[in-house]
Coordinates of C-alpha atoms in Angstrom, one line a residue:
R1 CA 35.8 45.9 -66.1
G2 CA 38.2 48.1 -68.1
V3 CA 40.8 47.6 -70.7
G4 CA 42.0 44.1 -70.3
G5 CA 45.0 42.1 -71.5
G6 CA 45.1 39.4 -74.1
G7 CA 43.8 41.7 -76.9
E8 CA 40.6 42.7 -75.2
D9 CA 39.4 46.2 -75.9
A10 CA 37.5 48.5 -73.4
C11 CA 34.4 46.3 -73.7
G12 CA 36.2 42.9 -73.6
T13 CA 33.7 40.8 -71.7
M14 CA 31.7 37.7 -72.7
S15 CA 29.0 38.1 -70.0
V16 CA 26.5 40.9 -70.1
T17 CA 27.3 43.9 -67.8
F18 CA 24.3 46.2 -67.5
H19 CA 24.9 49.8 -66.5
A20 CA 21.7 51.2 -65.1
L21 CA 20.2 54.0 -63.0
P22 CA 17.9 52.1 -60.6
P23 CA 14.9 54.6 -60.6
S24 CA 15.2 55.2 -64.4
A25 CA 12.3 54.2 -66.7
N26 CA 14.8 53.9 -69.5
S27 CA 17.0 51.6 -67.6
A28 CA 13.9 49.5 -66.7
C29 CA 13.3 49.0 -70.4
T30 CA 16.6 47.3 -70.8
R31 CA 16.1 45.4 -67.6
C32 CA 12.8 44.0 -69.0
V33 CA 14.6 42.5 -72.0
L34 CA 17.2 40.9 -69.7
K35 CA 14.9 39.5 -67.1
C36 CA 12.0 38.5 -69.3
A37 CA 14.4 36.7 -71.6
G38 CA 16.3 35.1 -68.7
I39 CA 19.7 36.5 -69.8
E40 CA 22.3 36.2 -67.1
H41 CA 23.8 39.6 -66.4
E42 CA 25.5 41.8 -63.8
E43 CA 23.7 45.1 -63.0
V44 CA 26.0 47.9 -62.1
N45 CA 24.7 51.2 -60.7
A46 CA 25.8 53.9 -63.2
Y47 CA 24.9 56.8 -60.9
G48 CA 27.9 59.2 -60.8
Q49 CA 29.8 57.2 -63.4
T50 CA 28.5 58.2 -66.8
R51 CA 30.8 61.3 -67.1
T52 CA 34.0 59.6 -66.0
P53 CA 36.8 59.0 -68.6
E54 CA 36.5 55.3 -68.1
Y55 CA 32.8 55.2 -68.9
I56 CA 33.1 57.5 -71.9
A57 CA 35.8 55.4 -73.3
K58 CA 33.2 52.6 -73.6
F59 CA 30.1 54.7 -74.2
I60 CA 30.8 58.0 -76.0
T61 CA 27.1 59.0 -75.4
N62 CA 27.9 58.9 -71.7
L63 CA 24.3 57.7 -71.0
A64 CA 22.7 54.9 -69.2
P65 CA 21.3 52.3 -69.8
A66 CA 24.2 50.7 -71.5
I67 CA 25.6 47.2 -71.8
E68 CA 28.9 45.4 -72.4
H69 CA 29.0 42.0 -74.1
D70 CA 31.5 40.1 -76.1
G71 CA 33.5 43.2 -77.2
A72 CA 30.4 45.3 -77.9
C73 CA 29.6 48.5 -75.9
V74 CA 26.0 49.5 -76.6
S75 CA 24.0 52.4 -75.3
E76 CA 20.6 53.8 -76.4
T77 CA 17.6 51.8 -75.2
N78 CA 16.2 50.5 -78.5
A79 CA 19.7 49.7 -79.8
I80 CA 20.3 47.6 -76.7
A81 CA 17.0 45.7 -77.1
R82 CA 17.7 44.8 -80.7
Y83 CA 21.3 43.8 -79.9
L84 CA 20.2 41.5 -77.1
C85 CA 17.5 39.8 -79.3
A86 CA 20.2 39.2 -82.0
A87 CA 22.9 38.1 -79.6
F88 CA 20.6 35.8 -77.6
P89 CA 18.1 34.6 -80.2
T90 CA 17.0 31.5 -78.3
Q91 CA 16.1 33.5 -75.2
A92 CA 15.2 37.0 -76.5
G93 CA 14.5 36.4 -80.2
K94 CA 10.8 35.9 -79.5
F95 CA 10.5 39.6 -78.4
Y96 CA 11.6 40.8 -81.9
P97 CA 9.9 38.3 -84.2
G98 CA 9.0 38.0 -87.8
D99 CA 10.3 39.4 -91.1
A100 CA 11.7 42.8 -91.9
K101 CA 8.1 44.2 -92.2
N102 CA 7.1 43.0 -88.7
Q103 CA 10.4 44.1 -87.1
A104 CA 10.0 47.5 -88.7
K105 CA 6.6 47.8 -87.1
I106 CA 8.1 47.0 -83.7
D107 CA 10.9 49.5 -84.3
M108 CA 8.4 52.2 -85.4
I109 CA 6.4 51.8 -82.1
A110 CA 9.5 51.7 -80.0
E111 CA 11.1 54.7 -81.6
Y112 CA 7.8 56.7 -81.4
T113 CA 7.6 55.9 -77.7
G114 CA 11.2 56.9 -77.0
I115 CA 11.0 60.1 -78.9
S116 CA 7.5 61.5 -79.0
V117 CA 6.0 60.0 -75.8
Y118 CA 9.1 60.1 -73.5
N119 CA 9.9 63.7 -74.4
L120 CA 6.4 64.7 -73.3
V121 CA 6.6 62.6 -70.2
A122 CA 9.9 64.3 -69.2
K123 CA 8.5 67.8 -69.8
A124 CA 5.3 67.0 -67.8
M125 CA 6.8 65.3 -64.7
Y126 CA 10.5 65.8 -64.4
P127 CA 10.1 69.0 -62.4
D128 CA 7.8 67.2 -60.0
V129 CA 10.4 64.5 -59.2
G130 CA 13.4 66.7 -59.1
F131 CA 15.0 65.6 -62.4
P132 CA 16.8 68.3 -64.4
G133 CA 15.3 69.4 -67.7
A134 CA 17.1 69.2 -71.0
A135 CA 18.8 72.2 -72.5
G136 CA 16.1 74.5 -73.9
D137 CA 13.3 73.1 -71.7
V138 CA 11.3 75.6 -69.8
S139 CA 12.2 74.0 -66.5
A140 CA 15.9 74.3 -67.3
M141 CA 15.8 78.1 -67.8
D142 CA 15.9 80.3 -64.8
E143 CA 14.2 83.2 -66.6
L144 CA 11.2 81.0 -67.4
K145 CA 10.6 79.4 -63.9
A146 CA 7.3 81.1 -63.6
S147 CA 6.1 79.3 -66.7
V148 CA 7.2 75.8 -65.7
S149 CA 3.7 74.7 -64.4
E150 CA 2.0 76.0 -67.6
S151 CA 4.6 74.1 -69.7
Q152 CA 4.0 70.9 -67.7
S153 CA 0.2 71.2 -68.2
A154 CA 0.6 71.7 -71.9
A155 CA 2.9 68.7 -72.2
A156 CA 0.5 66.5 -70.1
K157 CA -2.4 67.5 -72.3
E158 CA -0.5 66.5 -75.5
L159 CA 0.7 63.3 -73.8
L160 CA -2.9 62.2 -73.1
T161 CA -3.8 63.0 -76.7
L162 CA -1.0 60.8 -78.0
L163 CA -1.8 57.9 -75.5
N164 CA -5.4 57.9 -76.7
D165 CA -5.0 58.5 -80.4
K166 CA -1.9 56.4 -81.1
Y167 CA -2.1 53.7 -78.5
V168 CA -5.6 53.2 -77.1
N169 CA -7.3 53.7 -80.5
G170 CA -4.3 52.4 -82.5
W171 CA -1.7 49.9 -81.5
L172 CA -3.8 48.5 -78.6
K173 CA -7.2 48.6 -80.3
D174 CA -7.3 45.0 -81.4
S175 CA -4.5 43.3 -79.5
T176 CA -3.4 42.6 -75.9
Y177 CA 0.0 44.3 -76.4
L178 CA 1.3 46.8 -78.9
G179 CA 0.2 45.6 -82.3
S180 CA 0.5 42.0 -81.1
N181 CA -1.0 39.4 -78.8
E182 CA 2.5 38.6 -77.6
P183 CA 4.9 41.1 -75.9
T184 CA 7.8 42.5 -77.9
I185 CA 10.6 45.0 -77.3
A186 CA 8.1 47.7 -78.2
D187 CA 6.2 46.8 -75.0
F188 CA 9.3 46.8 -73.0
R189 CA 10.0 50.3 -74.3
F190 CA 6.5 51.6 -73.6
G191 CA 5.5 50.0 -70.3
P192 CA 8.1 51.4 -68.0
V193 CA 7.7 54.9 -69.4
L194 CA 4.0 54.7 -68.3
L195 CA 5.1 54.5 -64.7
F196 CA 6.6 57.9 -65.0
A197 CA 3.6 59.2 -67.0
R198 CA 1.3 58.4 -64.0
V199 CA 2.9 61.2 -62.1
A200 CA 1.6 63.7 -64.7
V201 CA -1.6 62.2 -66.0
K202 CA -4.4 59.9 -65.1
L203 CA -3.8 57.0 -67.6
P204 CA -6.7 55.9 -69.8
T205 CA -8.4 52.7 -68.6
R206 CA -7.2 50.7 -71.5
I207 CA -3.6 51.7 -70.7
E208 CA -4.0 50.6 -67.1
K209 CA -5.3 47.3 -68.3
Y210 CA -2.4 46.9 -70.6
L211 CA 0.0 47.5 -67.7
Q212 CA -1.8 45.0 -65.6
D213 CA -1.5 42.4 -68.4
L214 CA 2.3 43.0 -68.6
E215 CA 2.8 42.8 -64.8
E216 CA 0.6 39.7 -64.4
N217 CA 1.3 37.7 -67.6
V218 CA 4.9 38.4 -68.6
P219 CA 7.3 36.6 -66.3
G220 CA 10.1 38.9 -65.1
Y221 CA 8.4 42.1 -66.2
K222 CA 7.1 43.3 -62.8
E223 CA 10.4 42.7 -61.1
A224 CA 12.2 44.5 -63.9
T225 CA 10.1 47.6 -63.4
D226 CA 10.3 47.7 -59.6
G227 CA 12.8 50.6 -59.7
P228 CA 10.7 53.3 -61.4
R229 CA 7.5 51.9 -59.8
G230 CA 8.9 52.4 -56.3
F231 CA 10.5 55.7 -57.2
V232 CA 7.2 57.3 -58.1
A233 CA 5.0 55.4 -55.6
D234 CA 4.6 58.4 -53.3
K235 CA 4.4 61.0 -56.0
V236 CA 1.1 62.9 -56.7
K237 CA -0.8 61.3 -59.5
A238 CA -3.0 64.3 -60.3
V239 CA -0.8 67.3 -60.0
V240 CA -2.5 70.6 -59.2
S241 CA -0.7 73.6 -60.7
S242 CA -0.2 76.9 -59.0
S243 CA -2.7 78.5 -61.3
G244 CA -5.4 76.2 -60.0
G245 CA -5.5 73.9 -63.0
V246 CA -5.0 70.2 -62.8
R247 CA -2.8 67.7 -64.7
G248 CA -4.2 64.2 -64.6
F249 CA -7.8 64.7 -65.7
N250 CA -9.3 64.8 -69.2
V251 CA -11.3 67.9 -68.3
A252 CA -10.3 71.6 -68.9
E253 CA -12.0 73.0 -65.8
P254 CA -12.3 70.3 -63.1
S255 CA -14.9 71.0 -60.4
A256 CA -13.9 71.4 -56.7
E257 CA -15.4 68.0 -56.1
T258 CA -13.2 66.5 -58.8
L259 CA -10.1 68.1 -57.4
A260 CA -11.1 67.1 -53.9
N261 CA -11.5 63.5 -55.0
A262 CA -8.0 63.4 -56.4
L263 CA -6.4 65.0 -53.4
S264 CA -8.4 62.9 -51.0
E265 CA -7.3 59.7 -52.7
E266 CA -3.7 60.8 -52.7
F267 CA -3.6 62.0 -49.1
G268 CA -6.1 59.7 -47.4
G269 CA -8.6 62.5 -46.9
S270 CA -6.3 64.3 -44.5
I271 CA -6.3 68.1 -44.9
T272 CA -3.1 68.3 -42.8
K273 CA -1.3 65.9 -45.1
M274 CA -2.7 67.6 -48.2
R275 CA -1.4 70.9 -47.0
R276 CA 2.1 69.4 -46.4
G277 CA 1.9 67.7 -49.8
V278 CA 1.1 70.7 -51.9
G279 CA 2.5 73.5 -49.8
D280 CA 0.8 76.3 -47.9
D281 CA 1.0 78.8 -50.8
L282 CA -0.6 76.4 -53.2
A283 CA -3.2 75.5 -50.6
K284 CA -4.2 79.1 -50.4
R285 CA -4.5 79.3 -54.2
L286 CA -6.6 76.2 -54.2
R287 CA -8.9 77.8 -51.7
Q288 CA -9.2 81.0 -53.8
S289 CA -9.5 79.5 -57.3
A290 CA -11.1 76.1 -57.0
A291 CA -12.8 76.0 -53.6
V292 CA -11.2 72.7 -53.0
L293 CA -10.3 73.2 -49.3
P294 CA -13.8 73.9 -48.2
V295 CA -14.9 70.7 -49.8
L296 CA -12.2 68.8 -47.9
E297 CA -13.0 70.7 -44.7
R298 CA -16.6 69.5 -45.0
R299 CA -15.5 66.0 -45.6
G300 CA -13.0 66.2 -42.7
T301 CA -15.8 67.3 -40.4
E302 CA -18.0 64.4 -41.6
T303 CA -15.4 61.7 -41.4
G304 CA -13.0 63.0 -38.7
A305 CA -10.1 62.7 -41.1
R306 CA -7.7 65.6 -40.4

């Protein structure tokens, strides 16, 4: 799909072409709108394509997700969602309902998620999954490598604060979904991001219930988020830092029992698997600073799990 004849520009297509990165939470946000609304589309893997001249001719941001439809080339997750709701009102309009005031509320939540929440998610878990940090991030600066874990922990702590203050005690306090008992594009912006957040923090119970409601009660949502869910399925949920701290618990100084519970759940109680999972050097630090391994050693002796 490039520059066509008959007066078509670089985005001359009437059907929806969806450029996505399969494991991406942001791409899953757009996929949610498409699948939950039942909009016919062709998904194209954008990996390795976003910096090509052909792609940039359509999307100057050189980012994915992005869509082509009826002469329009749209990138940026929230802009795509609003476009689809306007271009397909019968199918997608229900996800962006009401007057200007209600739509502004939906926009506010979606923008807050994309800016405040996602930036913290990226800082807290990108290093754990091998994603590069943005320019200026601690994880992107070689001279600050020793501070990456500390930076991740700080971001995870703030992330939990925002999830509790703004979502659990705010937009989800009196409704099933974000400020509404029916899903909107704000939910499609927030839900997939939480799958990545799980790598860095233990989500509040209310947030987990919210995700369950989306997956079980919104047709198309679970399938739309299979990419990021599968990508992080084998990642550690409670990440122990090299300083002996822990990301994923709402406690400043977790006990050895608490850490052992997290690691046992993640690695099936096997000390051998745990050592492989966190690395020998970190295992030594855990033994020295938190006395986790002796707890696991005792449990292994009791249960035979090695």
